[in-house]
Short mmCIF file of C-alpha atoms in Angstrom, two decimals:
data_model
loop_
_atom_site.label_atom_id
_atom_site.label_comp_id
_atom_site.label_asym_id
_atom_site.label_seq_id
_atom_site.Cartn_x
_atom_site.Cartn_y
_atom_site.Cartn_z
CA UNK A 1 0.00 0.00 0.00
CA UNK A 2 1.18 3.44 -0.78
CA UNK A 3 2.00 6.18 2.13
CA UNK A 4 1.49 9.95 2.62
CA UNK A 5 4.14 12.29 1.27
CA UNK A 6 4.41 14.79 4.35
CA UNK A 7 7.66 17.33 5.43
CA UNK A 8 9.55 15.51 2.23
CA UNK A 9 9.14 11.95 2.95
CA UNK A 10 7.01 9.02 2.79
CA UNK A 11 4.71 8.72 5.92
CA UNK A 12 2.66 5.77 7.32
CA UNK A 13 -0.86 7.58 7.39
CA UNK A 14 -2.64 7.76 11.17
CA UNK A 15 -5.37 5.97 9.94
CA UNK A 16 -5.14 2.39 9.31
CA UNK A 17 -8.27 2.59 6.51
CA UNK A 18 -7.27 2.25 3.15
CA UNK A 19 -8.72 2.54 -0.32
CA UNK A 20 -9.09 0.66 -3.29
CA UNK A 21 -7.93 1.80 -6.73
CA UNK A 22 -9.71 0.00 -9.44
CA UNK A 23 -8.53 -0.32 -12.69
CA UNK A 24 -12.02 0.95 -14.86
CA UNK A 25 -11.43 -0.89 -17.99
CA UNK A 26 -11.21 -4.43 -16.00
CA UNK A 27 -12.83 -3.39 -12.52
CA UNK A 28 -9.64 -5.13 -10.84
CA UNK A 29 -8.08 -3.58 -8.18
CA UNK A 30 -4.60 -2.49 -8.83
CA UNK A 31 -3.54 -0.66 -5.29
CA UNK A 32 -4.49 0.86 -2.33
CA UNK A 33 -3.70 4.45 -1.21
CA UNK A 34 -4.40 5.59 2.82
CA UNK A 35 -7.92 6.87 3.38
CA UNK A 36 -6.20 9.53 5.46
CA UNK A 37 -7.30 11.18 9.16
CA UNK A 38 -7.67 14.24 9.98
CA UNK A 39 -4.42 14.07 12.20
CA UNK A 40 -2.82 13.44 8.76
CA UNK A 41 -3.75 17.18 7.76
CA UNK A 42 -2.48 18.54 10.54
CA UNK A 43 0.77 16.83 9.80
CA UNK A 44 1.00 18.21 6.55
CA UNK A 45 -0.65 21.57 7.30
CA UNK A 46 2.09 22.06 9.85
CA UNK A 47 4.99 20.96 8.13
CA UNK A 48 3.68 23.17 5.08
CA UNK A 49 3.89 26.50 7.82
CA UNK A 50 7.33 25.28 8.43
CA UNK A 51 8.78 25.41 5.51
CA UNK A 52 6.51 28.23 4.62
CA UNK A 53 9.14 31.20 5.49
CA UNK A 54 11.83 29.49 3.64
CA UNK A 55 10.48 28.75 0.37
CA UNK A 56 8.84 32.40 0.16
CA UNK A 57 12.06 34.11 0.90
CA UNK A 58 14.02 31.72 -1.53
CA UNK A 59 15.48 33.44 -4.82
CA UNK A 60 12.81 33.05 -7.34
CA UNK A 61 15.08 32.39 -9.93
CA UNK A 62 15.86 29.31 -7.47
CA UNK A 63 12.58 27.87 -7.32
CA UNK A 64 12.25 28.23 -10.96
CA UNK A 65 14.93 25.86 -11.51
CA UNK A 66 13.42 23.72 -9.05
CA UNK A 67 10.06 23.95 -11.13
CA UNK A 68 12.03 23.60 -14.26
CA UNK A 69 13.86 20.44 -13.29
CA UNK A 70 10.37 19.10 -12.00
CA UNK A 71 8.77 19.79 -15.86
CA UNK A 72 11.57 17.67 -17.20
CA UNK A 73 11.63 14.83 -15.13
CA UNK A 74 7.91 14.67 -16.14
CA UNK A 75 8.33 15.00 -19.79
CA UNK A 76 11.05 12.05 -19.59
CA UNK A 77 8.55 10.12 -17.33
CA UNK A 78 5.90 11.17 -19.69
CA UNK A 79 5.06 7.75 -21.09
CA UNK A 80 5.34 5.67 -17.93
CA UNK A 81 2.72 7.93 -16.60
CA UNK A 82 0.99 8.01 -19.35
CA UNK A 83 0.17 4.27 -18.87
CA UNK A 84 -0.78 5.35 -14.96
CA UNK A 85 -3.33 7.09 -15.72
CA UNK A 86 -4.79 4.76 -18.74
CA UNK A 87 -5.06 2.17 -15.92
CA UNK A 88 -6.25 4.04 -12.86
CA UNK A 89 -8.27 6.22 -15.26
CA UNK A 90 -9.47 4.84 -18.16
CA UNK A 91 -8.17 7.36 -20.43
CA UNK A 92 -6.70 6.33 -23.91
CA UNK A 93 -3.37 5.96 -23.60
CA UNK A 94 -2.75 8.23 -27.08
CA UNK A 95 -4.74 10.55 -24.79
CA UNK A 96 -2.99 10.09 -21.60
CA UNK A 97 0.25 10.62 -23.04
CA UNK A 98 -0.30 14.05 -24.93
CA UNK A 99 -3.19 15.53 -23.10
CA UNK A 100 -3.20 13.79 -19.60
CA UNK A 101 1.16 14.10 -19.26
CA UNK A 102 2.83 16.13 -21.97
CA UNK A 103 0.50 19.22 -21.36
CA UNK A 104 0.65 19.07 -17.04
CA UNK A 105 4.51 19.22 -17.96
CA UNK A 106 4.38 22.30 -20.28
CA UNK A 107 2.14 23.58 -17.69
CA UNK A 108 4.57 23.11 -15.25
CA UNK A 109 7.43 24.27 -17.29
CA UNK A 110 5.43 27.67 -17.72
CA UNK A 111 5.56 28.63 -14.20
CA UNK A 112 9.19 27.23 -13.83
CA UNK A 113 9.29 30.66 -15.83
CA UNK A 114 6.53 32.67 -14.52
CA UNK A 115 7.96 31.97 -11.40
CA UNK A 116 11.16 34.28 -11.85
CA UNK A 117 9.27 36.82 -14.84
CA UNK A 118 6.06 37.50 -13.51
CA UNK A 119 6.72 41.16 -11.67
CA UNK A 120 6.47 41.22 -8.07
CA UNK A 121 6.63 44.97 -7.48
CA UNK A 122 5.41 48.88 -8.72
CA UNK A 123 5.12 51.97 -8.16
CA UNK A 124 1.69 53.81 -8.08
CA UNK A 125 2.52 57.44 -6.69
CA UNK A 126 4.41 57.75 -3.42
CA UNK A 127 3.75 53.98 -2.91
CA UNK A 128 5.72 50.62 -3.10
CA UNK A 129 2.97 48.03 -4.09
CA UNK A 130 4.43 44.52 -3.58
CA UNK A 131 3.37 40.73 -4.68
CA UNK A 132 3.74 38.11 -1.69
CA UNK A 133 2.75 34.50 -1.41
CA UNK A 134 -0.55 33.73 0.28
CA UNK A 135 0.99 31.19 2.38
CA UNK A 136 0.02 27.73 2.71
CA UNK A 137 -2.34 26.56 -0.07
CA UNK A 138 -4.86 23.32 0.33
CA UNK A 139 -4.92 21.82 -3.02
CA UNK A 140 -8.15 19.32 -3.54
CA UNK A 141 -8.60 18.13 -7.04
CA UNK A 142 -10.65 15.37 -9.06
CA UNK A 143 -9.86 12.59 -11.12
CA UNK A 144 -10.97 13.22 -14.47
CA UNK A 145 -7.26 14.63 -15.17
CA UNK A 146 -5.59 13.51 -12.72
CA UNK A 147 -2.07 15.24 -13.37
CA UNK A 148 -3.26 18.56 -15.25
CA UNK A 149 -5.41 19.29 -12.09
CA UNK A 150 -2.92 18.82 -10.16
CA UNK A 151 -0.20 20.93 -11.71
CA UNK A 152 -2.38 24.28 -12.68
CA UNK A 153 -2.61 24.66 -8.84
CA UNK A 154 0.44 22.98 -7.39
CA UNK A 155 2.48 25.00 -10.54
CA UNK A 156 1.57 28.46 -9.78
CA UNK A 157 1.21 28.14 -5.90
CA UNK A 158 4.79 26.34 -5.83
CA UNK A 159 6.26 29.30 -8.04
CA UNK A 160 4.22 32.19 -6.06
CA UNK A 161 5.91 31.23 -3.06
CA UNK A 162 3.45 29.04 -1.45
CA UNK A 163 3.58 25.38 0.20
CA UNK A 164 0.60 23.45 -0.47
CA UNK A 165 -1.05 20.62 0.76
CA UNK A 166 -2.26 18.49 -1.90
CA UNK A 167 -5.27 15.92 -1.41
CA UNK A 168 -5.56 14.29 -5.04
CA UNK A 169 -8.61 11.98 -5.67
CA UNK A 170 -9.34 9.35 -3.86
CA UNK A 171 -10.32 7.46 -7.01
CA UNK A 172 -7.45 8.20 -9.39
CA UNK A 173 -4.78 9.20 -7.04
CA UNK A 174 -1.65 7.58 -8.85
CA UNK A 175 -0.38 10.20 -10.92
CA UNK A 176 -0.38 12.30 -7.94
CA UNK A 177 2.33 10.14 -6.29
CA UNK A 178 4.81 10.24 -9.15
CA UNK A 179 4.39 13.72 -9.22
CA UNK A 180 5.10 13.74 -5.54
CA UNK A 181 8.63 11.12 -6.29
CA UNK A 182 9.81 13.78 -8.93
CA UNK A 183 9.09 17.00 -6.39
CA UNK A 184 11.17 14.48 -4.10
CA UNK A 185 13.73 13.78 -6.66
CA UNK A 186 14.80 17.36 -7.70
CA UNK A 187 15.13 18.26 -3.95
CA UNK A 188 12.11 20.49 -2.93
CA UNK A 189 12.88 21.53 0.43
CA UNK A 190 10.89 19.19 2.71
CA UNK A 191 7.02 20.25 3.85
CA UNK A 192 7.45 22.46 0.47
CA UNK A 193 4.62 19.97 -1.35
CA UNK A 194 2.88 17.52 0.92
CA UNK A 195 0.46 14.77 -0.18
CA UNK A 196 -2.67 13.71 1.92
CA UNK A 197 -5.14 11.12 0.22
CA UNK A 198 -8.59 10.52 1.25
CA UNK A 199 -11.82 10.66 1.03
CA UNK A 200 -13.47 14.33 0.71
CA UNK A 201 -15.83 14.42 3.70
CA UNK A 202 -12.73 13.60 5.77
CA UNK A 203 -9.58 15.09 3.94
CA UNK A 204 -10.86 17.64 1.68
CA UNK A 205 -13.09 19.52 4.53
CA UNK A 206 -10.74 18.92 7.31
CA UNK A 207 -8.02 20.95 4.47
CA UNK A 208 -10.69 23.49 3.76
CA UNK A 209 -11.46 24.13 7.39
CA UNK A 210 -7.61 24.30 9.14
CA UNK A 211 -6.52 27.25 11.02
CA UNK A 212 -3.21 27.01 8.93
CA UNK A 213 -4.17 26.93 5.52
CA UNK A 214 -4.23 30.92 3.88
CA UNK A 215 -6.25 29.49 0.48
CA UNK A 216 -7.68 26.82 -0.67
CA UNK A 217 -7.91 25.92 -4.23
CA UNK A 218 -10.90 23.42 -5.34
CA UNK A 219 -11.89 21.55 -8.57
CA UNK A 220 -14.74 19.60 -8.35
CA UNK A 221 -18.32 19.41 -8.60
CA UNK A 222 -20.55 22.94 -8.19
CA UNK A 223 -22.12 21.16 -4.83
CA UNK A 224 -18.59 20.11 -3.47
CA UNK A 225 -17.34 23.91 -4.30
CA UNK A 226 -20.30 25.17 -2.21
CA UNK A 227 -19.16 23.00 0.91
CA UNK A 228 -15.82 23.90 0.71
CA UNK A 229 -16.41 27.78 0.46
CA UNK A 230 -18.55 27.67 3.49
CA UNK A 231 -15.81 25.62 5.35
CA UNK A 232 -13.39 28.17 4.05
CA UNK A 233 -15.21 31.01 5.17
CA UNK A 234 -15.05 30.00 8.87
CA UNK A 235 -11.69 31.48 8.90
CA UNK A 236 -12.00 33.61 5.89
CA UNK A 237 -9.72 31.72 3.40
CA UNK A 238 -9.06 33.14 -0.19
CA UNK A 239 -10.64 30.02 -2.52
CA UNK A 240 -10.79 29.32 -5.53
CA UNK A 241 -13.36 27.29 -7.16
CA UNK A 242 -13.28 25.21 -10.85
CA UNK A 243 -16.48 23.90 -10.97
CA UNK A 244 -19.36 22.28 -13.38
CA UNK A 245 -19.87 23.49 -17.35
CA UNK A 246 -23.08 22.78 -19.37
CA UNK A 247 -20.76 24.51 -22.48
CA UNK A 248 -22.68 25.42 -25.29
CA UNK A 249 -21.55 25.44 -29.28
CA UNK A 250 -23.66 27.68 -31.10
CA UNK A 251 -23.41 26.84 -34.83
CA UNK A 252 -24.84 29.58 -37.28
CA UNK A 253 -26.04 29.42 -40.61
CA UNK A 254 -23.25 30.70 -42.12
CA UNK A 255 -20.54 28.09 -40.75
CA UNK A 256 -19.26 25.14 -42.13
CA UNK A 257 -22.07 22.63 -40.64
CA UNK A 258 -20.20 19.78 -40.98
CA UNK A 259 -16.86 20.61 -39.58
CA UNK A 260 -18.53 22.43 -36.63
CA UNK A 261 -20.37 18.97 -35.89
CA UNK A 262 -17.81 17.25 -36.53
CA UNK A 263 -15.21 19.28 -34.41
CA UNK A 264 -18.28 19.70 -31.66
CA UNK A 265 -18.95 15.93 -30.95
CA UNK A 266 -15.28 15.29 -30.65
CA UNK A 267 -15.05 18.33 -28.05
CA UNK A 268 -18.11 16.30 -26.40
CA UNK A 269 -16.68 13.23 -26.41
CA UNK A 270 -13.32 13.87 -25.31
CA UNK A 271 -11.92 12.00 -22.35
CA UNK A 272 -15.47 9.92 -22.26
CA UNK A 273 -17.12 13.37 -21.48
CA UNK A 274 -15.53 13.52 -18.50
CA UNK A 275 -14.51 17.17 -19.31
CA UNK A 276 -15.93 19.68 -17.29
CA UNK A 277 -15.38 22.15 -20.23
CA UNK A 278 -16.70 19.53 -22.93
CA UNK A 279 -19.17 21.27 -25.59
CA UNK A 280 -22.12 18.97 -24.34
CA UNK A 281 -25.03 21.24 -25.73
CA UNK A 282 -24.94 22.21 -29.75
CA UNK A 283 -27.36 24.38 -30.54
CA UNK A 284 -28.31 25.00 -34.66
CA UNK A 285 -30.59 26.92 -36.36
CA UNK A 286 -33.76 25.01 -36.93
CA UNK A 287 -33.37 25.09 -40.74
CA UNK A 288 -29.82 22.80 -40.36
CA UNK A 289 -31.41 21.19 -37.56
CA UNK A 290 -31.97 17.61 -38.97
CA UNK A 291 -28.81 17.81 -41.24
CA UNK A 292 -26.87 18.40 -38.51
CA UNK A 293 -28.17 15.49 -36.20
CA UNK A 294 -28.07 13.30 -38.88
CA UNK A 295 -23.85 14.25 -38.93
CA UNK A 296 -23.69 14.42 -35.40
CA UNK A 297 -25.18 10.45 -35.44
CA UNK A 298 -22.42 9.73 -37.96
CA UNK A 299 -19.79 11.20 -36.57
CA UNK A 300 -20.87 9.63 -33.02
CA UNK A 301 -20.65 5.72 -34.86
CA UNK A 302 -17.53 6.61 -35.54
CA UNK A 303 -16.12 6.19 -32.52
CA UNK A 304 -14.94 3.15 -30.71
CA UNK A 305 -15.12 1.83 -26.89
CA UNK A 306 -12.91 -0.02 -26.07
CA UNK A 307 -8.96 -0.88 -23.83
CA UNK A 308 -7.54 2.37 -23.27
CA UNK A 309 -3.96 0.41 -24.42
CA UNK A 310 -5.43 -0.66 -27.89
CA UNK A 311 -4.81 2.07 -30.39
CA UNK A 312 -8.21 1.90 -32.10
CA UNK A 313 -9.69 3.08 -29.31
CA UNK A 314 -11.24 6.51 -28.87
CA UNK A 315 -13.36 6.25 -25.85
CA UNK A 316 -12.41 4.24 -22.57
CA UNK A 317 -14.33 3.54 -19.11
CA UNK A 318 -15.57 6.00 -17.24
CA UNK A 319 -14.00 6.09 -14.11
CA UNK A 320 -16.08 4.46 -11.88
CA UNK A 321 -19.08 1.84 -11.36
CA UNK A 322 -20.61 5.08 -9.58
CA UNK A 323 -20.03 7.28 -12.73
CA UNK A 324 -21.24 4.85 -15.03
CA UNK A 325 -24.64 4.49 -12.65
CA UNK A 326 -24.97 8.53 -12.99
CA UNK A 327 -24.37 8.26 -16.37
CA UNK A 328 -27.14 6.08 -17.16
CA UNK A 329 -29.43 7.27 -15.10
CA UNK A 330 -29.13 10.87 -17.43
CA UNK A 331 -29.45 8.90 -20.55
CA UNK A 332 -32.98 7.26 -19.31
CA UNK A 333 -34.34 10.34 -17.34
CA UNK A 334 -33.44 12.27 -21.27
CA UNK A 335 -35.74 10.13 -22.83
CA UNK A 336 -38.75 10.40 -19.96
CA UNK A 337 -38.50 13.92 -20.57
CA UNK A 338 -38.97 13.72 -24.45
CA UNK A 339 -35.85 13.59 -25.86
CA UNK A 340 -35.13 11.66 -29.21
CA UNK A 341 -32.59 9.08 -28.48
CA UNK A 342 -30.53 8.96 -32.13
CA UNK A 343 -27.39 7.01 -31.44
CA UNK A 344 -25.64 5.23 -27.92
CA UNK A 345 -27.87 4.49 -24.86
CA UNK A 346 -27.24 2.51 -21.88
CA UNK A 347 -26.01 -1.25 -22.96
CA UNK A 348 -22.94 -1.97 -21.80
CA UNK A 349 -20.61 -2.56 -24.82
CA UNK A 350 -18.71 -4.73 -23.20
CA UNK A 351 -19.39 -7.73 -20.58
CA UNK A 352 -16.75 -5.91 -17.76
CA UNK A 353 -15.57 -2.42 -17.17
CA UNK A 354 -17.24 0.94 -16.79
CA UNK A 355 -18.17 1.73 -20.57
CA UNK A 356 -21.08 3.79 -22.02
CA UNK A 357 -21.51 4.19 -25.72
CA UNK A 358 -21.41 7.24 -27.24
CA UNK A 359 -24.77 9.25 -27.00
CA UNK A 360 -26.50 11.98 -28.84
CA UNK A 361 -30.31 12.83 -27.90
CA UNK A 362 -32.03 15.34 -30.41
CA UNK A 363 -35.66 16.92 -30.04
CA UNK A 364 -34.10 18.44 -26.78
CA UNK A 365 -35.42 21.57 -25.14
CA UNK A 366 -34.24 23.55 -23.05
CA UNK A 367 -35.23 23.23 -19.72
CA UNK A 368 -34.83 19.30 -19.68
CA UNK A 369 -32.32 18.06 -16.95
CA UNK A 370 -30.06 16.82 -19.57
CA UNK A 371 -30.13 20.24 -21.45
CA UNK A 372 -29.45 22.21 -17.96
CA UNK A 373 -27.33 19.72 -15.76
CA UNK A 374 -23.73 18.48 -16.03
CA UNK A 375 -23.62 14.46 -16.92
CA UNK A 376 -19.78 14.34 -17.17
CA UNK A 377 -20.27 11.61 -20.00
CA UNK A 378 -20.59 10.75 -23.70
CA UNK A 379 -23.92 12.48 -23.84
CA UNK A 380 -24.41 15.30 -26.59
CA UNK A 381 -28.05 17.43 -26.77
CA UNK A 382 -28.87 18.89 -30.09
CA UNK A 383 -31.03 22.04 -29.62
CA UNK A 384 -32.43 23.85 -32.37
CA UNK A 385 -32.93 27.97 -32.71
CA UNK A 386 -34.69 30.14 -34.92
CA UNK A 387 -32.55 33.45 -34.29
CA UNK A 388 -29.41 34.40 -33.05
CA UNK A 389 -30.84 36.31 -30.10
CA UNK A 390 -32.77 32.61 -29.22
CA UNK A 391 -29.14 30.87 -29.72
CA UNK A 392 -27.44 33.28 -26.83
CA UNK A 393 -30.54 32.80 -24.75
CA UNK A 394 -30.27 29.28 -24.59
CA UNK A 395 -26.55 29.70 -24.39
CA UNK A 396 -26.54 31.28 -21.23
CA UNK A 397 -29.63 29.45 -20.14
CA UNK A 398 -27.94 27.65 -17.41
CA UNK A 399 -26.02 27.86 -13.99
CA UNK A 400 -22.98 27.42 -15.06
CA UNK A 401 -20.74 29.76 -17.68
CA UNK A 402 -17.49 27.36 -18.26
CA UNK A 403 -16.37 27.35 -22.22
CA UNK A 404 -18.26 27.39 -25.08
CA UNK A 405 -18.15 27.81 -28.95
CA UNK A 406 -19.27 29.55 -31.82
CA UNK A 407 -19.16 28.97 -35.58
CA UNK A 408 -19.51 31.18 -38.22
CA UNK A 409 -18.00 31.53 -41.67
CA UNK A 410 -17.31 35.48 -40.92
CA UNK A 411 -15.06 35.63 -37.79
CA UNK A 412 -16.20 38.46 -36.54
CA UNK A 413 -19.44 37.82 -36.45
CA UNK A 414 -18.52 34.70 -34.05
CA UNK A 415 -16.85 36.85 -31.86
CA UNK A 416 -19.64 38.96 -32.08
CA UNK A 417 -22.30 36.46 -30.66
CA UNK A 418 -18.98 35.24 -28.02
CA UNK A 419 -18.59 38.51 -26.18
CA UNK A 420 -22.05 38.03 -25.35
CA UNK A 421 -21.85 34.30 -23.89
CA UNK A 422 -21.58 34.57 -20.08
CA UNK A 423 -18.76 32.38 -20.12
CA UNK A 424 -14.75 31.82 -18.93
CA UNK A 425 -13.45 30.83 -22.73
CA UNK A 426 -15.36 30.27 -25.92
CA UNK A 427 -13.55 28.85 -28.95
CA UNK A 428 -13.93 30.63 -32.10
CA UNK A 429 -14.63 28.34 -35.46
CA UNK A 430 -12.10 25.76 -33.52
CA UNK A 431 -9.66 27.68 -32.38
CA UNK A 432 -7.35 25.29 -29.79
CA UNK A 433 -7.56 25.10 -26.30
CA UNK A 434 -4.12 27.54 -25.00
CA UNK A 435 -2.98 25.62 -21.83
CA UNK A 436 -0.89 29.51 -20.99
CA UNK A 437 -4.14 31.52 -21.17
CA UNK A 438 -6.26 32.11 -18.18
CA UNK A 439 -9.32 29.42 -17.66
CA UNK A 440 -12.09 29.50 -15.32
CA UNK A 441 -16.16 30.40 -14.74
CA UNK A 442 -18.75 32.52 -14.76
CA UNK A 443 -22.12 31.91 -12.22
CA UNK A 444 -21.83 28.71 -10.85
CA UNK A 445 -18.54 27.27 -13.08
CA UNK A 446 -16.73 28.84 -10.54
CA UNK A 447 -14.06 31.72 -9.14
CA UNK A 448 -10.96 32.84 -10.37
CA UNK A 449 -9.01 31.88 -12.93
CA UNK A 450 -5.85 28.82 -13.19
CA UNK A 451 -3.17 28.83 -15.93
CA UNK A 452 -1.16 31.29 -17.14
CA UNK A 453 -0.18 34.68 -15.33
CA UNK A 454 -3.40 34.48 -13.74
CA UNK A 455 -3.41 31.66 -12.50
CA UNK A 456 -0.14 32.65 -10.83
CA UNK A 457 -2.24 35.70 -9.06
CA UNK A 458 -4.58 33.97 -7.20
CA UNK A 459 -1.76 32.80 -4.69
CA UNK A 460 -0.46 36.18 -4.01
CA UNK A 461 -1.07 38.75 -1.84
CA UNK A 462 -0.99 42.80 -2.72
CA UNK A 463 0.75 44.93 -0.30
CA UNK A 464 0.70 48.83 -0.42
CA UNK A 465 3.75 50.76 0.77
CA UNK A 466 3.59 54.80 1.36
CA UNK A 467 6.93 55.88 1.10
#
């Protein structure tokens, strides 16, 4: 069984409970990681103060090499994670190499530099206005990326100045351990990065609610982010929240129909639809409606379930027997409601492991539970509109404001209709996600932003001096 990474070592766990980590694709279990205590937080949370003082008044050109040695290791361990996470996951390994690894490590390799570039210091009239780390950070962070989630807190906290505390989940937790053996490897001072696993209700709230912890940074579900700002707010913590999506990817009549489908169900599909970002509701004008279902069915038959190590594979297991059960239990509830069930639905495509076909439901309105609530699976909703004032309305027509999309053959009509999506990012005719620009929610998605030089901001502090 694996141990707790606490003050820069390896750490039997207070708590002699353990959990299973099941391998999705097989439902075997392939290890056990601590279901931690309480007194395991307050272990880490106190060896985290510790080395607090040090690693904030370190040269940050020092812990930028630090970072920077860190981002390597990971791109040379790139593939051997890769297969980590394909097994404790369930994403395809193709997947879990460049998406799941490569980009945590150029992540990680951008605030090796941010962590040196970013200015710390200005002047605004007679006063000295200064940057300094928060303090200790409480990193608690899901499983549908495993690694990424990790580093776009531990990267910018790390390279603010901060310690952090990371609780990874409970369900895919190995990546978070060889990140842990490389932060050990390239000699982070110990209590620097400390790992706690566990269950939420235990770790995560006993994290959120310490007197020692200055912020806590959360990704999760929008209930989870509600429980953990409350906790927070006992002590009046900084958090930040990454929470649900319900993204929408308004196609208009002047777009290339079947490249926007085409482009949108893969944005759907991606990772199983385990994507909290994923472009889950495509909304076309009423005119293109049935043409573009009838693609979106196509393009949805194109893709295989299947081993996340066999290379024909473009959807694995969901994570969990739980997840699957959720899943399904969308899919039926879509077509109580009304909705025209065109391709997938809930037979198992295979006798073991956590799989779910790919889905797409036209003759959806909005208002139905799977137009407004996040399934976090293969599940696309067509939705048709008659005018481009409709399309934004349904757009925006739920809680949460994550991502989105808009297609048009005139760009600036696309950016037109974006500015007025209440939402973090919206790609434009396709335009690639930028792992260095700022990403986070409007409404319910969330607060504050990770990646890039903002993410970097949210662990520091601003400090006026009159001089």
């Amino acid at each position: 069984m694996r141990q707790l990474f606490i003050g820069g070592s390896c750490t039997a766990s207070a708590s002699d409970e353990f959990i299973e980590v099941v391998n999705p694709a097989t439902e075997e279990i392939i290890d056990r990681v601590p279901a931690g205590s309480p007194d395991d937080v307050e272990a880490a949370a106190a060896a985290g103060r510790r080395a607090f003082p040090g690693w904030a008044d370190m040269a940050a050109s020092e812990r930028g090499k630090l970072l920077g040695a860190a981002a390597e290791l990971l791109k040379q361990r790139s593939e051997e994670i890769a297969k980590t996470i394909a097994t404790d996951m369930g994403a395809p390994l193709g997947f879990a190499l460049k998406v799941q690894t490569l980009m945590p490590a150029t992540v990680l390799s951008s605030y090796a530099q941010l962590a040196e570039s970013h200015p710390r210091e200005s002047r605004i009239g007679n006063s000295m206005v200064v940057k300094e780390p928060i303090g200790v950070v409480a990193a608690i962070t899901p499983w549908n990326y495993p690694l990424h989630q990790i580093v776009c807190k531990v990267g910018p906290a790390l390279a603010a100045g901060c310690t952090v505390v990371l609780k990874p989940s409970e369900v895919a937790p190995l990546a978070a351990y060889a990140l842990a053996e490389i932060f050990a490897e390239v000699g982070l001072p110990p209590g620097v990065f400390n790992l706690v696993s566990g269950r939420g209700p235990v770790i995560g709230e006993a994290m959120a609610a310490h007197p020692e912890v200055d912020m806590v940074s959360f990704t999760g579900s929008t209930a989870a982010g509600r429980r953990v700002a409350s906790l927070a707010a006992e002590s009046v913590k900084r958090v930040a929240l990454e929470l649900g999506g319900k993204s929408a990817n308004i196609i208009l009549p002047d777009a290339d129909l079947a490249l926007a489908v085409k482009v949108g169900v893969a944005n759907c599909f991606v990772n199983a639809g385990q994507t909290c970002s994923a472009w889950t509701r495509m909304i076309v004008h009423r005119d293109q409606y049935d043409e573009a279902v009838g693609l979106a069915v196509e393009a949805a038959r194109g893709y295989r379930v299947g081993d996340p190590f066999d290379e024909s594979t473009r959807i694995g297991p969901l994570v969990s027997a739980t997840q699957r059960g959720r899943v399904v239990r969308y899919i039926n509830r879509g077509q109580e409601e009304g909705a025209r069930l065109v391709a997938g639905g809930t037979e198992r495509p295979h006798e073991r492991g956590y799989y779910v076909e790919p889905t797409v439901f036209a003759a959806v309105e909005p208002g139905m539970a799977i137009e407004q609530e996040e399934i976090f699976g293969p599940v696309l909703s067509l939705i048709p509109y008659t005018t481009e004032d409709i399309a934004v309305q349904i757009a925006n027509g739920t809680k949460y404001g994550l991502a989105g999309a808009v297609w048009s053959g005139a760009e600036d009509r696309a950016v037109a209709v974006a500015r007025r999506m209440r939402t973090g990012q919206v790609s434009i005719n396709g335009g690639r996600f930028n792992p260095l620009a700022p990403f986070g929610g409007y409404k319910q998605s969330g607060v504050g932003r990770e990646l890039g030089e903002q993410g970097l901001e949210e662990y520091l502090e601003t400090k006026a001096m009159q001089l």
